[in-house]
CSV table of C-alpha atoms in Angstrom, one decimal:
chain,number,residue,atom,x,y,z
A,46,MET,CA,0.5,15.6,107.6
A,47,ARG,CA,0.6,14.5,104.3
A,48,GLY,CA,-3.0,13.8,103.2
A,49,VAL,CA,-4.5,16.8,104.9
A,50,ASN,CA,-5.6,19.6,102.7
A,51,LEU,CA,-5.8,22.9,104.5
A,52,LEU,CA,-6.9,24.8,101.5
A,53,PRO,CA,-10.5,25.9,101.5
A,54,PRO,CA,-12.6,23.5,99.3
A,55,GLU,CA,-13.5,26.3,96.8
A,56,ILE,CA,-9.9,27.0,96.1
A,57,ALA,CA,-9.1,23.4,95.8
A,58,LYS,CA,-12.0,22.9,93.4
A,59,ARG,CA,-10.7,25.9,91.3
A,60,LYS,CA,-7.2,24.5,91.2
A,61,LYS,CA,-8.6,21.2,90.1
A,62,PHE,CA,-10.8,22.9,87.4
A,63,ALA,CA,-7.9,25.2,86.3
A,64,ARG,CA,-5.8,22.1,85.7
A,65,LYS,CA,-8.6,20.5,83.8
A,66,ARG,CA,-9.2,23.7,81.8
A,67,GLN,CA,-5.5,23.9,81.0
A,68,MET,CA,-5.6,20.3,79.8
A,69,ALA,CA,-8.7,21.0,77.8
A,70,ILE,CA,-7.2,24.1,76.2
A,71,LEU,CA,-4.0,22.2,75.4
A,72,LEU,CA,-5.9,19.3,74.0
A,73,GLY,CA,-8.2,21.7,72.0
A,74,GLY,CA,-5.1,23.6,70.7
A,75,THR,CA,-3.5,20.3,69.7
A,76,ILE,CA,-6.6,19.2,67.9
A,77,VAL,CA,-6.9,22.6,66.1
A,78,ALA,CA,-3.2,22.4,65.2
A,79,LEU,CA,-3.7,18.9,63.9
A,80,ILE,CA,-6.7,19.9,61.9
A,81,PHE,CA,-4.8,23.0,60.5
A,82,PHE,CA,-1.8,20.9,59.5
A,83,SER,CA,-4.0,18.1,58.1
A,84,TYR,CA,-5.8,20.8,56.0
A,85,LEU,CA,-2.5,22.2,54.8
A,86,SER,CA,-1.3,18.7,53.9
A,87,LEU,CA,-4.6,17.9,52.1
A,88,PHE,CA,-4.5,21.3,50.3
A,89,SER,CA,-1.0,20.7,49.2
A,90,SER,CA,-1.9,17.1,48.0
A,91,VAL,CA,-4.9,18.4,46.1
A,92,LYS,CA,-2.9,21.1,44.4
A,93,SER,CA,-0.2,18.6,43.5
A,94,TYR,CA,-3.0,16.2,42.2
A,95,GLN,CA,-4.6,19.0,40.2
A,96,LYS,CA,-1.2,19.9,38.7
A,97,GLY,CA,-0.7,16.3,37.8
A,98,ILE,CA,-4.2,16.2,36.3
A,99,LYS,CA,-3.5,19.3,34.2
A,100,GLU,CA,-0.2,17.9,33.0
A,101,LYS,CA,-2.0,14.7,32.0
A,102,GLU,CA,-4.8,16.6,30.3
A,103,ARG,CA,-2.2,18.5,28.3
A,104,LEU,CA,-0.4,15.3,27.4
A,105,LEU,CA,-3.7,13.8,26.4
A,106,ALA,CA,-4.6,16.8,24.3
A,107,GLU,CA,-1.2,16.5,22.6
A,108,GLN,CA,-1.7,12.8,22.0
A,109,GLY,CA,-5.2,13.5,20.7
A,110,SER,CA,-3.8,15.9,18.1
A,111,LYS,CA,-1.1,13.4,17.2
A,112,TRP,CA,-3.7,10.7,16.9
A,113,LYS,CA,-5.8,12.8,14.6
A,114,GLU,CA,-2.7,13.5,12.5
A,115,LEU,CA,-2.0,9.7,12.4
A,116,GLN,CA,-5.6,9.0,11.5
A,117,GLY,CA,-5.3,11.4,8.6
A,118,ALA,CA,-2.0,9.8,7.5
A,119,MET,CA,-3.5,6.3,7.9
A,120,ALA,CA,-6.4,7.3,5.7
A,121,ARG,CA,-4.0,8.6,3.1
A,122,VAL,CA,-2.0,5.3,3.4
A,123,GLU,CA,-5.1,3.3,3.0
A,124,ARG,CA,-6.2,5.3,-0.1
A,125,ILE,CA,-2.7,4.8,-1.6
A,126,GLU,CA,-2.8,1.1,-0.8
A,127,LYS,CA,-6.2,0.9,-2.4
A,128,ASP,CA,-4.9,2.7,-5.5
A,129,ILE,CA,-1.9,0.4,-5.6
A,130,LYS,CA,-4.2,-2.6,-5.5
A,131,ALA,CA,-6.4,-1.2,-8.2
A,132,LEU,CA,-3.3,-0.5,-10.4
A,133,GLU,CA,-1.9,-3.9,-9.7
A,134,GLU,CA,-5.2,-5.4,-10.7
A,135,ARG,CA,-5.2,-3.4,-13.9
A,136,ILE,CA,-1.7,-4.4,-14.6
A,137,ARG,CA,-2.6,-8.1,-14.0
A,138,THR,CA,-5.6,-7.7,-16.3
A,139,VAL,CA,-3.5,-6.1,-19.0
A,140,GLN,CA,-0.9,-8.9,-18.6
A,141,GLU,CA,-3.6,-11.5,-18.9
A,142,LEU,CA,-5.0,-9.9,-22.0
A,143,THR,CA,-1.7,-9.3,-23.7
A,144,GLY,CA,0.4,-11.9,-21.9
A,145,GLY,CA,2.7,-13.6,-24.4
A,146,GLU,CA,1.6,-11.5,-27.3
A,147,LEU,CA,4.2,-10.5,-29.7
A,148,TYR,CA,5.0,-7.1,-30.9
A,149,TYR,CA,3.5,-7.7,-34.3
A,150,TRP,CA,4.5,-4.4,-35.6
A,151,GLU,CA,8.1,-5.6,-35.5
A,152,THR,CA,7.1,-8.7,-37.4
A,153,LEU,CA,5.3,-6.7,-40.0
A,154,ARG,CA,8.2,-4.3,-40.4
A,155,GLU,CA,10.5,-7.3,-40.9
A,156,LEU,CA,8.1,-8.8,-43.4
A,157,GLY,CA,8.1,-5.5,-45.3
A,158,HIS,CA,12.0,-5.5,-45.4
A,159,ILE,CA,12.4,-9.1,-46.6
A,160,ILE,CA,9.6,-9.4,-49.2
A,161,PRO,CA,11.2,-9.3,-52.7
A,162,GLU,CA,9.9,-7.0,-55.5
A,163,LYS,CA,7.2,-8.5,-57.6
A,164,VAL,CA,5.9,-10.6,-54.7
A,165,TRP,CA,2.5,-9.4,-53.4
A,166,LEU,CA,0.6,-10.6,-50.4
A,167,ARG,CA,-3.2,-10.9,-50.6
A,168,GLU,CA,-3.9,-12.4,-47.2
A,169,PHE,CA,-2.2,-12.1,-43.9
A,170,ILE,CA,-4.1,-14.2,-41.2
A,171,LEU,CA,-2.9,-14.9,-37.7
A,172,ASN,CA,-4.5,-17.7,-35.8
A,173,PRO,CA,-4.4,-16.6,-32.1
A,174,GLN,CA,-4.7,-20.2,-30.7
A,175,THR,CA,-1.9,-21.7,-32.7
A,176,ARG,CA,-0.1,-18.4,-33.3
A,177,LYS,CA,0.5,-19.5,-36.9
A,178,LEU,CA,0.7,-16.9,-39.6
A,179,SER,CA,-0.8,-17.8,-42.9
A,180,LEU,CA,0.4,-15.8,-45.9
A,181,LYS,CA,-1.3,-16.0,-49.4
A,182,GLY,CA,0.1,-14.1,-52.3
A,183,SER,CA,1.4,-14.0,-55.8
A,184,ALA,CA,4.8,-13.7,-57.4
A,185,SER,CA,6.1,-13.2,-60.9
A,186,SER,CA,8.2,-16.4,-60.7
A,187,ASP,CA,9.0,-19.5,-58.6
A,188,THR,CA,12.5,-18.1,-58.0
A,189,LEU,CA,11.0,-15.1,-56.2
A,190,ILE,CA,8.9,-17.4,-54.0
A,191,ALA,CA,12.0,-19.4,-53.2
A,192,HIS,CA,13.9,-16.2,-52.3
A,193,PHE,CA,11.0,-15.1,-50.1
A,194,LEU,CA,10.9,-18.5,-48.3
A,195,ALA,CA,14.7,-18.4,-47.7
A,196,ALA,CA,14.5,-14.8,-46.4
A,197,LEU,CA,11.7,-15.8,-44.0
A,198,GLU,CA,13.7,-18.9,-42.8
A,199,THR,CA,16.8,-16.8,-42.0
A,200,SER,CA,14.9,-14.0,-40.3
A,201,PRO,CA,14.9,-14.0,-36.5
A,202,TYR,CA,11.2,-13.0,-36.6
A,203,PHE,CA,9.9,-16.2,-38.2
A,204,ARG,CA,10.3,-19.9,-37.6
A,205,GLY,CA,8.7,-23.0,-38.9
A,206,VAL,CA,8.3,-21.7,-42.4
A,207,GLU,CA,6.3,-24.1,-44.5
A,208,LEU,CA,5.2,-23.8,-48.2
A,209,LYS,CA,1.7,-25.2,-48.5
A,210,GLU,CA,1.1,-24.8,-52.2
A,211,THR,CA,2.0,-23.0,-55.4
A,212,LYS,CA,-0.1,-22.9,-58.5
A,213,LYS,CA,-0.4,-20.8,-61.6
A,214,SER,CA,-2.8,-17.9,-61.3
A,215,ALA,CA,-6.0,-17.9,-63.4
A,216,SER,CA,-4.5,-15.4,-65.8
A,217,GLY,CA,-1.3,-17.5,-66.1
A,218,ASP,CA,1.0,-14.5,-65.6
A,219,TYR,CA,1.8,-15.1,-61.9
A,220,LYS,CA,2.3,-17.9,-59.4
A,221,ASP,CA,0.0,-18.0,-56.5
A,222,PHE,CA,1.4,-19.4,-53.2
A,223,GLU,CA,0.3,-20.1,-49.7
A,224,LEU,CA,2.7,-20.6,-46.8
A,225,THR,CA,2.6,-20.7,-43.0
A,226,CYS,CA,5.1,-19.7,-40.3
A,227,ILE,CA,5.2,-18.8,-36.7
A,228,PRO,CA,6.1,-15.2,-35.9
A,229,GLN,CA,8.9,-14.8,-33.3
A,230,GLY,CA,8.7,-11.2,-32.2
A,231,LYS,CA,9.9,-10.1,-28.8
A,232,GLU,CA,7.4,-11.1,-26.1
A,233,ARG,CA,5.8,-8.4,-23.9
A,234,LYS,CA,7.0,-8.4,-20.3
């Protein structure tokens, strides 16, 4: 008797539909639950992503302010480097203009110390190309001219002392002389 259904067909249909309805409700509930949990997961992911974006925006703003500070510092460094280059160029120009020049005031001071009494200088000419100093003057005697030459030769400020000429002055009271030497002052650094 297995295959014989004694239930009236309406009840059998209702049981069949009830079972299908239960399956549909179960399937619908499962779908709603899946949608709900998917939404929760998506919502949680979006919140986490938004939090990450806010953190990155904060870090970006921090880096932006640091970048502006660094740009200001870089501008200052560039200005300082430009000033240093300008100063170095000025120093180089001054060195080119004065390079190897002697401290002539020291030479003049030494000349003032070693010149004997009754010896007078009329001309003091420095040739910048040869760096030779030409001195013309007068003295009351040949002996004073000799003392002056000896003092120039022993001075550390002069070398290559050479007497060019001596002659009696037009009045006959003095001896005129001309000599050359090379000043040896300290060189500028």
